[in-house]
Short mmCIF file of C-alpha atoms and ligand atoms in Angstrom, two decimals:
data_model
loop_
_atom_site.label_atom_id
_atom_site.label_comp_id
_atom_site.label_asym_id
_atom_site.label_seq_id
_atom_site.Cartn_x
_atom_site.Cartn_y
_atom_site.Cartn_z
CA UNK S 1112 -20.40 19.01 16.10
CA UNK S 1113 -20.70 21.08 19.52
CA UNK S 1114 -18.99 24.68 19.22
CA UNK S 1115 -16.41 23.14 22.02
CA UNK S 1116 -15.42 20.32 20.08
CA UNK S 1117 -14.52 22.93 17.54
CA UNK S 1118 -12.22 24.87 19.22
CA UNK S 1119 -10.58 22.07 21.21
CA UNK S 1120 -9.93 19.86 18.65
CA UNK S 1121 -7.14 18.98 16.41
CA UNK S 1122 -7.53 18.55 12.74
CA UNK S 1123 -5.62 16.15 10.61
CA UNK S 1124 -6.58 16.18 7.10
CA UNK S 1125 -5.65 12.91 5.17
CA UNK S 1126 -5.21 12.13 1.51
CA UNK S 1127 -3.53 8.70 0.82
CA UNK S 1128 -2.69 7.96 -2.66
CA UNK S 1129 -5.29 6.59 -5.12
CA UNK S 1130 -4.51 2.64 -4.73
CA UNK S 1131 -5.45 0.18 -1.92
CA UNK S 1132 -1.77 -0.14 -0.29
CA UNK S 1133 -1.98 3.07 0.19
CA UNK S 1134 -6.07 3.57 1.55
CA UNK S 1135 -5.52 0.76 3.99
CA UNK S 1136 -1.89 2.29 6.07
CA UNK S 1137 -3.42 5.91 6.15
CA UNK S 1138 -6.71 4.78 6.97
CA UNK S 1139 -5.37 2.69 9.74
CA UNK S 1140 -3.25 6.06 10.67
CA UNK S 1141 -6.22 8.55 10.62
CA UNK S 1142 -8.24 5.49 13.06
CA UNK S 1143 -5.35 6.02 15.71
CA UNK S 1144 -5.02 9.55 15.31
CA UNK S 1145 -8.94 9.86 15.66
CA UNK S 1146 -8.44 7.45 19.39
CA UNK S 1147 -6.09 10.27 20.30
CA UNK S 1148 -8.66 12.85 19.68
CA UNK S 1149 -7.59 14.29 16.24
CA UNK S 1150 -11.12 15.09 14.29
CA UNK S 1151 -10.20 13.40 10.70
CA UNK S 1152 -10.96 14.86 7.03
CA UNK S 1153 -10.11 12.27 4.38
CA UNK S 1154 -9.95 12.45 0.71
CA UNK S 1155 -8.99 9.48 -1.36
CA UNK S 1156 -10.38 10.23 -5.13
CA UNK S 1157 -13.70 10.33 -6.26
CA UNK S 1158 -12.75 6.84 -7.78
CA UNK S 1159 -11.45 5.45 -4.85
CA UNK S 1160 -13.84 6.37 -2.89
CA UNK S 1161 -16.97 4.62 -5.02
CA UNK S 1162 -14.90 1.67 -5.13
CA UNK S 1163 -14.81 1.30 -1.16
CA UNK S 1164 -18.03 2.21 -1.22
CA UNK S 1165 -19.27 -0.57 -3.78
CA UNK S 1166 -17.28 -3.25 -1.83
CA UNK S 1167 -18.39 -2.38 1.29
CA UNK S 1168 -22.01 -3.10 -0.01
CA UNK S 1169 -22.95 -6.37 1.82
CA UNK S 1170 -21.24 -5.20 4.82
CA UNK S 1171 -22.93 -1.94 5.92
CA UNK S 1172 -24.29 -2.83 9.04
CA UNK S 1173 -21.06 -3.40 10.09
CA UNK S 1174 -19.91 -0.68 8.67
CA UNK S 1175 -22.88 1.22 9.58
CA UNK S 1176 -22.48 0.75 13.28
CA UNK S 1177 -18.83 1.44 13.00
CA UNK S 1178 -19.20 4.67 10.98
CA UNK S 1179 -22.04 6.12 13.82
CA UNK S 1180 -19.47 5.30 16.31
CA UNK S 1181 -17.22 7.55 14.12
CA UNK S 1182 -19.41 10.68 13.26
CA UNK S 1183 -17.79 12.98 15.38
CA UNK S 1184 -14.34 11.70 14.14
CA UNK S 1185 -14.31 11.96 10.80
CA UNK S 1186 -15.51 13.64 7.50
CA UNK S 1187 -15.11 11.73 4.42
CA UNK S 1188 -14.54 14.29 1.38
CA UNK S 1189 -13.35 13.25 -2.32
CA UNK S 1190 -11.85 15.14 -5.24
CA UNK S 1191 -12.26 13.90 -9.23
CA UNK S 1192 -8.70 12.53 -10.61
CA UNK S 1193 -9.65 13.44 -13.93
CA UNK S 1194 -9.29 10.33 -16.01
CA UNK S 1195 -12.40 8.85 -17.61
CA UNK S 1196 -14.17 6.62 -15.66
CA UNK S 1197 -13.37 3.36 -17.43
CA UNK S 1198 -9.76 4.55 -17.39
CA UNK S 1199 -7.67 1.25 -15.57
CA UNK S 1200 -6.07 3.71 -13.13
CA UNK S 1201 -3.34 1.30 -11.37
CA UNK S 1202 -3.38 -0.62 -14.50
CA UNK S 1203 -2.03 2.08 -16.05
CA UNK S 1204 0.13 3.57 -12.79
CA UNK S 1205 1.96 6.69 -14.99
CA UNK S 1206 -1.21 8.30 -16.02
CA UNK S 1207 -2.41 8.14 -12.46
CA UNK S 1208 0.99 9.69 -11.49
CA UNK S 1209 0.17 12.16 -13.96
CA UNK S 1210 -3.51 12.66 -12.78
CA UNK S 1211 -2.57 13.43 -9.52
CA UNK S 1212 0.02 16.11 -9.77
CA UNK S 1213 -3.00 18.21 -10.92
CA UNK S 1214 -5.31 17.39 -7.58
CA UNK S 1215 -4.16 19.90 -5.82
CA UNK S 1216 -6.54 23.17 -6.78
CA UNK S 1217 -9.56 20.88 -6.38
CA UNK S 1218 -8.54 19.63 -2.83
CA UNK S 1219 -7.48 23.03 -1.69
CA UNK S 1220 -10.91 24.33 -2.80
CA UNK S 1221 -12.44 21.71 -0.61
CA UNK S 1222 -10.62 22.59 2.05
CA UNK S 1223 -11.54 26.18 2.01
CA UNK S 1224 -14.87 25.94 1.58
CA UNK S 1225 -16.75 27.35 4.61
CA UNK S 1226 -17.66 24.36 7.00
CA UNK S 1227 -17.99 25.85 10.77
CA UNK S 1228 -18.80 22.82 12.07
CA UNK S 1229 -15.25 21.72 11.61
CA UNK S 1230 -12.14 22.25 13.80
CA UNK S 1231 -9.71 24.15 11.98
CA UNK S 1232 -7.26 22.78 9.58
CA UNK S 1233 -4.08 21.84 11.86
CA UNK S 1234 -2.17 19.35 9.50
CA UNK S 1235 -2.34 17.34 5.96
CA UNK S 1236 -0.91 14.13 6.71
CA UNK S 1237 -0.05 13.40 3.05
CA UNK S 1238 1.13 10.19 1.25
CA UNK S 1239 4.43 10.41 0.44
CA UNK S 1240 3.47 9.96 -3.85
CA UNK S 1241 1.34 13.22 -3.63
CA UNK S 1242 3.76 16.31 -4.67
CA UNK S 1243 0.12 18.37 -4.98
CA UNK S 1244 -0.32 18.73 -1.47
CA UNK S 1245 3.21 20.71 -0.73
CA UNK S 1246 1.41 23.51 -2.52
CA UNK S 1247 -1.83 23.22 -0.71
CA UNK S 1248 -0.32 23.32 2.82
CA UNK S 1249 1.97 26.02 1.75
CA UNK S 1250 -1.51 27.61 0.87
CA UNK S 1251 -2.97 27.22 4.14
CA UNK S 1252 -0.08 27.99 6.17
CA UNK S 1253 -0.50 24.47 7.52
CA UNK S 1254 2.76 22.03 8.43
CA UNK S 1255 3.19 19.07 5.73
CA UNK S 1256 3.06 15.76 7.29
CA UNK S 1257 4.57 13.00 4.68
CA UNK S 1258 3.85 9.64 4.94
CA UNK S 1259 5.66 6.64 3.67
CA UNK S 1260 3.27 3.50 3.15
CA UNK S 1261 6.75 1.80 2.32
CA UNK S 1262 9.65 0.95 4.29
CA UNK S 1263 12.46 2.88 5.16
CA UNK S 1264 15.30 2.14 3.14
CA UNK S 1265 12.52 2.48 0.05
CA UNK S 1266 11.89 5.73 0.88
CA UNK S 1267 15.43 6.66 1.44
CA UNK S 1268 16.02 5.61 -1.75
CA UNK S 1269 13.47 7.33 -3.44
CA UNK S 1270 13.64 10.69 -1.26
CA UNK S 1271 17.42 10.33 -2.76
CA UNK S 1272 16.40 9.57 -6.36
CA UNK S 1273 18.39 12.64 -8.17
CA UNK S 1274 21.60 11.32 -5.66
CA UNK S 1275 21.41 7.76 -7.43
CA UNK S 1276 20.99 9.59 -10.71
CA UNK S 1277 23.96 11.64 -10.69
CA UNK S 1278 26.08 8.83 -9.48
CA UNK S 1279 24.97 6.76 -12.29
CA UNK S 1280 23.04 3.91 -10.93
CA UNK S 1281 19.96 5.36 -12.47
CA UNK S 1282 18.36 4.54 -14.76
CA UNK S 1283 19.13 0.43 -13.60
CA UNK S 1284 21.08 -1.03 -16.24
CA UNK S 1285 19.92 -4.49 -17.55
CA UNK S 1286 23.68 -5.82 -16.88
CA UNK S 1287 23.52 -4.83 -13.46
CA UNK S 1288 20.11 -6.46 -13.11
CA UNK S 1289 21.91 -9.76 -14.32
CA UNK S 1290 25.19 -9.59 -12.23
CA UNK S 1291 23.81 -8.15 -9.42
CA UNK S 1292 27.48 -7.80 -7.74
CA UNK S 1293 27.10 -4.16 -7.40
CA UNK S 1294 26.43 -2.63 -4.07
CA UNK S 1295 25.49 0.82 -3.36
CA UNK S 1296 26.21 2.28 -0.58
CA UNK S 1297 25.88 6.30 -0.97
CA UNK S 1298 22.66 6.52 0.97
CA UNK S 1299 22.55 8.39 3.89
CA UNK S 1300 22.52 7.15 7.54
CA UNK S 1301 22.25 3.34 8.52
CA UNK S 1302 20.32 1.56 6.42
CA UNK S 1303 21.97 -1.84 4.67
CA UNK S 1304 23.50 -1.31 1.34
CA UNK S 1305 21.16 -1.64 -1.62
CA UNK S 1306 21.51 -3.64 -4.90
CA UNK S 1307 20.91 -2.53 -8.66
CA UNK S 1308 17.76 -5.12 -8.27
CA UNK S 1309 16.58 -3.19 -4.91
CA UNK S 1310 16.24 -0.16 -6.72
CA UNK S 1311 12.56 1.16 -7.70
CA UNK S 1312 11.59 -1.43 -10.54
CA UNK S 1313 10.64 2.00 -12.73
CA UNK S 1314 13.86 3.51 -12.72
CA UNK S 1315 15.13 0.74 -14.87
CA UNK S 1316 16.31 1.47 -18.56
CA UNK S 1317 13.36 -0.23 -19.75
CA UNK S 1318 10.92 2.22 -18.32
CA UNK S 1319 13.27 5.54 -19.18
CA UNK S 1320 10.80 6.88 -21.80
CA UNK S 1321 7.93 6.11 -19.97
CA UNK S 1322 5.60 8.61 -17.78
CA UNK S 1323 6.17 6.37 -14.45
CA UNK S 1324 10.23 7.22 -14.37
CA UNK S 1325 9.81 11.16 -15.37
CA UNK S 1326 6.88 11.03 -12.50
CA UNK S 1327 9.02 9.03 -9.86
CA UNK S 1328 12.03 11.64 -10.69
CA UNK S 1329 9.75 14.33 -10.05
CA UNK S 1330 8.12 12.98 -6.80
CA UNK S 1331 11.29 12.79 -5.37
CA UNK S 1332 11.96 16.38 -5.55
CA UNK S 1333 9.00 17.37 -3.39
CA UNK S 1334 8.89 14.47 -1.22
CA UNK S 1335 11.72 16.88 1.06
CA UNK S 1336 9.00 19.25 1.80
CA UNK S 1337 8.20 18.10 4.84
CA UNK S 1338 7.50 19.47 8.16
CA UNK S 1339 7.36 15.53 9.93
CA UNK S 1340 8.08 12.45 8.16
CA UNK S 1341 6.74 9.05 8.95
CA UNK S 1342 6.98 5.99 8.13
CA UNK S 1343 4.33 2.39 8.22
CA UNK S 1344 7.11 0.33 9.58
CA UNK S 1345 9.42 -0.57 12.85
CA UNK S 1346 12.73 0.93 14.14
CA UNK S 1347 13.76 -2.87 15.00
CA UNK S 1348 13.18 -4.29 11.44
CA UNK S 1349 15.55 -1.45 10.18
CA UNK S 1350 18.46 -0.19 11.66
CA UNK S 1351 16.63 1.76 14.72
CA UNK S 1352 16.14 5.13 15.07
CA UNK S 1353 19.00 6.17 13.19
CA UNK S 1354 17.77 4.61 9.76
CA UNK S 1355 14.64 6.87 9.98
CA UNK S 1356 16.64 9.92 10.54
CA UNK S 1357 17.56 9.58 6.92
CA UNK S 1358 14.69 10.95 5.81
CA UNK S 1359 14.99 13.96 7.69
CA UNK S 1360 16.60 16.15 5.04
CA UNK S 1361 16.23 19.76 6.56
CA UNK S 1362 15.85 18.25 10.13
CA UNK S 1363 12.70 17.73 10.65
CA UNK S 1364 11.01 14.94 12.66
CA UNK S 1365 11.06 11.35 11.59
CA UNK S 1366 9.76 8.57 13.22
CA UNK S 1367 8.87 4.99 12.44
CA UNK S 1368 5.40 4.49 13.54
CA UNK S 1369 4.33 0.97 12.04
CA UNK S 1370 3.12 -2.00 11.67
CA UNK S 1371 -0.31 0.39 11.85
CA UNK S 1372 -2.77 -2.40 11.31
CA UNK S 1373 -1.73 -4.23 14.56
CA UNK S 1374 -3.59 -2.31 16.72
CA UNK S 1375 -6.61 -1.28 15.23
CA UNK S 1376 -7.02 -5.14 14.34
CA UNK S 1377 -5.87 -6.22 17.80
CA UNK S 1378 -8.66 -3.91 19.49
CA UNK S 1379 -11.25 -4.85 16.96
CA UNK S 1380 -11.71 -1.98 14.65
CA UNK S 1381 -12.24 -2.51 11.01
CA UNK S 1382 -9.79 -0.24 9.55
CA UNK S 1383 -8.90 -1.69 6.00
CA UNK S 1384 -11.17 -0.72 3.53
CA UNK S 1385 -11.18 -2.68 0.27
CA UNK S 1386 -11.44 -1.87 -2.97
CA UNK S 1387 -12.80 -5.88 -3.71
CA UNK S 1388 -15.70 -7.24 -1.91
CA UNK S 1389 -14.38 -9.89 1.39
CA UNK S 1390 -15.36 -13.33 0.69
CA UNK S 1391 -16.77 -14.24 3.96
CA UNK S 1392 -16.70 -17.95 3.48
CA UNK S 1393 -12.38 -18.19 3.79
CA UNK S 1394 -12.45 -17.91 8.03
CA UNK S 1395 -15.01 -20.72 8.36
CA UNK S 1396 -13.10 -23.05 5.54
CA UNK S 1397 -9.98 -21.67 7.08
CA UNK S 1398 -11.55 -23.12 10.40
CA UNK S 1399 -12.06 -26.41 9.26
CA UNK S 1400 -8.08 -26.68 7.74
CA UNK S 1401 -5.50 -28.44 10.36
CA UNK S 1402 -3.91 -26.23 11.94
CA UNK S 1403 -0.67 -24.70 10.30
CA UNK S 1404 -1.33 -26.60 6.64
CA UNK S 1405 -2.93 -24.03 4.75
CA UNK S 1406 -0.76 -21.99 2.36
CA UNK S 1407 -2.01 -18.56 1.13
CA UNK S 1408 -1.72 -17.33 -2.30
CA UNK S 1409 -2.44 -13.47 -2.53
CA UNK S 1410 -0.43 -10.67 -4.67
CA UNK S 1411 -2.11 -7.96 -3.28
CA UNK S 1412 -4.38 -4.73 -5.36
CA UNK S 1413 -2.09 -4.53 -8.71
CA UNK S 1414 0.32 -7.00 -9.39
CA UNK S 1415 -0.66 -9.25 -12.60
CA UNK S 1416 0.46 -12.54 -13.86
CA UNK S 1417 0.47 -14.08 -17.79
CA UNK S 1418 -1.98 -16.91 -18.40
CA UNK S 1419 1.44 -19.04 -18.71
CA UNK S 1420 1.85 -18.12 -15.09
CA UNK S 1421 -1.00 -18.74 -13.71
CA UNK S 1422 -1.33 -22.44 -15.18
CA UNK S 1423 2.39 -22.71 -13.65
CA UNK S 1424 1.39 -21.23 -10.24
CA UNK S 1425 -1.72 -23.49 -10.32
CA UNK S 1426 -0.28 -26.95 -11.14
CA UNK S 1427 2.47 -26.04 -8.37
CA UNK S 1428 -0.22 -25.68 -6.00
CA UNK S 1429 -1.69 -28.78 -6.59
CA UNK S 1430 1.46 -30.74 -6.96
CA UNK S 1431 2.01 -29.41 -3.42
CA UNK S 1432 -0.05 -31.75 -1.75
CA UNK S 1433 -1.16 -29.16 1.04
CA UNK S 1434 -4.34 -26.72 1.25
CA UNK S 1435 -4.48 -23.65 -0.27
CA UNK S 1436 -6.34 -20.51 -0.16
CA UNK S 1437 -6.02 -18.54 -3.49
CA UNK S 1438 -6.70 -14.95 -4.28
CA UNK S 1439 -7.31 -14.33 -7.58
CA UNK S 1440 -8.60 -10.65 -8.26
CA UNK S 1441 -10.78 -10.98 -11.47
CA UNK S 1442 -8.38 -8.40 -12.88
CA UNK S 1443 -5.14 -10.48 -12.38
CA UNK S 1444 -5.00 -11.73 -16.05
CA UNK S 1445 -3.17 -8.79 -17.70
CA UNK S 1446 -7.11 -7.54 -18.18
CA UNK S 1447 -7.57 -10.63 -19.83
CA UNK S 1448 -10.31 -13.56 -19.15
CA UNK S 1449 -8.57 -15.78 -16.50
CA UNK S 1450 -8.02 -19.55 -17.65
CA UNK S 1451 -7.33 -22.11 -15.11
CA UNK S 1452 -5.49 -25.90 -16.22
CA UNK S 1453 -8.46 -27.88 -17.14
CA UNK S 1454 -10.09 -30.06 -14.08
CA UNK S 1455 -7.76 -28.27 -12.11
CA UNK S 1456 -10.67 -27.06 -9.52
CA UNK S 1457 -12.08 -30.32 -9.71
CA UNK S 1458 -8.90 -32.06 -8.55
CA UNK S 1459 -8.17 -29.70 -5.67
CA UNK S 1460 -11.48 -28.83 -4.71
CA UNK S 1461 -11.39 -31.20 -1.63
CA UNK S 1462 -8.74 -28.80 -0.02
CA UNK S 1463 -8.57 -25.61 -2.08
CA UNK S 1464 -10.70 -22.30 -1.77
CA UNK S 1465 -10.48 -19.51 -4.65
CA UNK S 1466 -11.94 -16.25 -3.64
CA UNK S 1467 -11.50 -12.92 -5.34
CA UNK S 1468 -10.55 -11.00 -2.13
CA UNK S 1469 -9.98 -11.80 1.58
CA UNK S 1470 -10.25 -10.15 4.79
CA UNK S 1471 -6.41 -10.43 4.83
CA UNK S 1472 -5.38 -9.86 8.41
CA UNK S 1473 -8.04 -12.44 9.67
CA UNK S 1474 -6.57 -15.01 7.60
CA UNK S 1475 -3.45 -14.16 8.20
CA UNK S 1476 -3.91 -14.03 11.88
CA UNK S 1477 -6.22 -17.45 11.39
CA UNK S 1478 -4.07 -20.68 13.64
CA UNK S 1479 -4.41 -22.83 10.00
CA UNK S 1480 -2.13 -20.77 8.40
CA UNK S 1481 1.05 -22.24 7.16
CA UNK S 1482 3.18 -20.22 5.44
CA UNK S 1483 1.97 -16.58 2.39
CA UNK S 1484 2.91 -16.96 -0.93
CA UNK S 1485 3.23 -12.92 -1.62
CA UNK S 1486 4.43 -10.31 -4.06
CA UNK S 1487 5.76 -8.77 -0.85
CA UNK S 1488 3.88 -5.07 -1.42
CA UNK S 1489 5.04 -3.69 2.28
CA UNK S 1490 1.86 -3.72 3.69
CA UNK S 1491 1.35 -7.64 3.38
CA UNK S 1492 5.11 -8.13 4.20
CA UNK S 1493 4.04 -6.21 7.70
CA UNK S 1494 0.96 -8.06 7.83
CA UNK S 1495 2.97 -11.02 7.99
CA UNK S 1496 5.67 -10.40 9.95
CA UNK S 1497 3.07 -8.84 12.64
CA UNK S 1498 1.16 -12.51 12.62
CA UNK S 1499 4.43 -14.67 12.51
CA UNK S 1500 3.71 -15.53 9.13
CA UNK S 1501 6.62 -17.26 6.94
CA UNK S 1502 6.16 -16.21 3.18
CA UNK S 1503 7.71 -17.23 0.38
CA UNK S 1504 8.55 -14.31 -2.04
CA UNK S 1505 7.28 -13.77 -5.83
CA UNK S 1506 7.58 -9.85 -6.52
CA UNK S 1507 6.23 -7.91 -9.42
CA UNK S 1508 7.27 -4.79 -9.22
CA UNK S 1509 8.19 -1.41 -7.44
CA UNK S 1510 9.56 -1.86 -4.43
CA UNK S 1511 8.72 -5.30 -3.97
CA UNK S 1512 12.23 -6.53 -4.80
CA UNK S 1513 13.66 -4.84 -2.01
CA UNK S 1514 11.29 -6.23 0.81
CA UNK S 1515 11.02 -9.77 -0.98
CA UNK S 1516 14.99 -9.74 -0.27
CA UNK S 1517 14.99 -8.17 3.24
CA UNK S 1518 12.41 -10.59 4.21
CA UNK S 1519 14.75 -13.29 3.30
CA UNK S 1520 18.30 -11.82 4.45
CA UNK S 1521 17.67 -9.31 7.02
C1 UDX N 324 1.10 -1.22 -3.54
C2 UDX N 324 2.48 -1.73 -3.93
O1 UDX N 324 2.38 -2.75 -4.86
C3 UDX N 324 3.27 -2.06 -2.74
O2 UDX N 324 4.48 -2.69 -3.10
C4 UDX N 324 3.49 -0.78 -1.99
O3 UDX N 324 4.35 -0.99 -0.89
C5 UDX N 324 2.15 -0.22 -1.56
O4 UDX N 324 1.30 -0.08 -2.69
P1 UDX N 324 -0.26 -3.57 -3.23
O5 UDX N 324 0.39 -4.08 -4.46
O6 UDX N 324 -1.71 -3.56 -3.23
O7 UDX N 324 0.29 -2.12 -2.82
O8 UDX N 324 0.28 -4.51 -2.05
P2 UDX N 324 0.30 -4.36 -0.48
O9 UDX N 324 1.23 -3.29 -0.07
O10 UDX N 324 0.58 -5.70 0.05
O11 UDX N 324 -1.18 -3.91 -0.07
C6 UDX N 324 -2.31 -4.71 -0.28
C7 UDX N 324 -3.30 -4.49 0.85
O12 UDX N 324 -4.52 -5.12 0.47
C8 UDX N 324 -2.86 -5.10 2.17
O13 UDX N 324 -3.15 -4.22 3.24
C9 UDX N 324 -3.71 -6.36 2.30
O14 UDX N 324 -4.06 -6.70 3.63
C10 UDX N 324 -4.93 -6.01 1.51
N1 UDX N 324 -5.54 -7.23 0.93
C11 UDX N 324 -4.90 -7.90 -0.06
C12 UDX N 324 -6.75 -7.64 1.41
O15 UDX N 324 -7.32 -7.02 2.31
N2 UDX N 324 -7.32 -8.75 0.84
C13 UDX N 324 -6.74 -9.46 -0.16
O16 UDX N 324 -7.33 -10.44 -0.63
C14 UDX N 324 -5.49 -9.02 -0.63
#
């Protein structure tokens, strides 16, 4: 890098949490910020990172020409998380939690080793689960950038965790699961009132003596230490500008600056990196579908199903009579071998196509598209609504609740 690009340039460094719906919104962010002439450090995990890089295997010309294009951009750094390698990391979500509390001394050592051919350090743009980087950019002397990869009224709720505690509706109680009458309305600033069910699926009594509720609490303690706070959605899906304010505890900035796929995709720059390799045959079957008659089935990087539920989900989709296009990740099964009905592939096979991972936006964005069956994870609930996609809602967990139910009331 020249000695004037050194000087002149800003320097966003960004760590997204270790999981795919989290990669794919920052990566998308750091992409934009890079167009606006930001130069770009980013550290996902040492774990992370191999993954993308595995996947990404059969594509790296693509990728190659992409990344040449990018040189001057971006830096790609990555710090160990700690847990043995064949540890199941979001299969096991509060020992990741607990990993990465403790990433914080290796990424600050990163970013203080000598590197003069980078600008310096002007911002960490973190994600929003990462508590370790408050420390580091206190470190630094460098402003705290925290970034939501949910939507608003989530991270309301969660930036307001210890509120909901000392009122009593955490931990969830199963009775209020059931009735679901209750409304809560103690949140700040204009966002719709929330039900027991909206609430963070770990911050139900089930979960109370588990790692994932202790490391949720604790999150929301730091996620206030912010200098800016943004969020991967749109003021006009949630009560304008005033909703986002919410999250600005001590004043600070906050601003809604989502869906942040749509334009990267809409200009032609591959910004989602997967953790799965694409299956490049779904665009051309997609191609040869009628238009509008193809439903797709996709619950996004963590969510799991029984084997009961699977043989449920896949007589449905036969029973449906239309075409289908069916993710199924080959961990999906609890961890466990995945069993279809028997002849089941036989008898759809004239107008069904299973793949293990999709370029989503394409075939979202693809004219046979009929309608998403998703776990509503925010980023393919704003993948959809950004491509005028109807879904129909099965969530699993976390916040998923919440945007399955705004999807369908708000
Ligand atoms: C997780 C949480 O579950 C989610 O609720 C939270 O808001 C973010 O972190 P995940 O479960 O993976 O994310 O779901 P989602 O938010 O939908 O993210 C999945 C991403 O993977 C999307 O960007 C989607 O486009 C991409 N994807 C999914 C693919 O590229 N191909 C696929 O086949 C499936």
């Amino acid at each position: 890098m020249s000695g004037k690009l050194t000087e002149t340039h800003l320097h966003a460094v960004v760590v997204p949490f270790p999981a795919q719906g989290h990669v794919n919104p920052l990566m998308n962010f750091a992409e934009l910020l890079a167009m606006r002439g930001f130069f770009i450090t980013f550290v996902p995990t040492e774990w992370i990172d191999q993954r993308l890089v595995k996947a990404a295997s059969t594509d790296l010309v693509a990728r190659d020409n992409q990344a040449k294009e990018r040189v001057s951009k971006f830096r790609f750094l990555s710090i160990p998380d700690g847990l043995p390698p064949d540890h199941g990391r979001t299969a096991q979500l509060g020992d990741l939690f607990l990993s990465t509390k403790c990433l914080g001394p290796a990424l600050e050592s990163l970013l203080t080793a000598p590197d003069t051919s980078v600008p310096p350090i002007t911002c960490i743009v973190s994600d929003s689960f990462l508590s370790c980087t408050a420390e580091v950019a206190k470190n630094l002397g460098v402003p705290r950038v925290v970034f939501w990869t949910s939507c608003t009224t989530l991270a309301i709720m969660q930036a307001n965790a210890h509120s909901l505690l000392s009122e009593g509706h955490i931990p969830v109680k199963e009775e209020d699961l059931k009735s679901n009458e209750k409304l809560i309305t103690c949140l700040p600033r204009k966002i719709p009132p929330i039900r027991p069910t909206d609430i963070v699926s770990f911050y139900r009594e089930k979960h109370v003596s588990e790692s994932i509720y202790s490391c949720f609490l604790y999150e929301s303690r730091i996620h206030n230490i912010a200098d800016y706070v943004l969020v991967n959605t749109f003021e006009e899906l949630e009560g304008g500008k005033e909703a986002q304010m919410g999250l600005s505890v001590n004043g600070c900035p906050a601003l809604a600056i989502g869906p942040l796929s749509l334009p990267n995709f809409l200009e032609g720059r591959n910004s989602m990196y997967s953790m799965w390799e694409e299956d490049k045959t779904c665009l051309q079957w997609l191609d040869a579908q009628p238009q509008g008659s193809v439903l797709y089935v996709s619950f996004g990087s963590i969510a799991v199903k029984s084997e009961i539920q699977l043989h449920e989900l896949a007589l449905g989709l036969e029973a449906c009579g239309y075409p289908f296009l069916w993710v199924l990740r080959s961990d999906i099964a609890e961890g466990k071998p995945m069993e279809l009905p028997e002849g089941f592939k036989d008898r759809t096979k004239d107008r069904a196509l299973i793949v293990s991972w999709t370029e989503q936006l394409k075939v979202l964005s693809h004219p046979s598209l009929g309608g998403f069956l998703t776990h509503n994870g925010w980023n393919s609930t704003l993948e959809a609504i950004s491509m005028g996609v109807p879904m129909i809602g099965w969530p699993y967990f976390h916040d998923q609740f919440l945007d399955c139910r705004f999807a369908k009331d708000i």
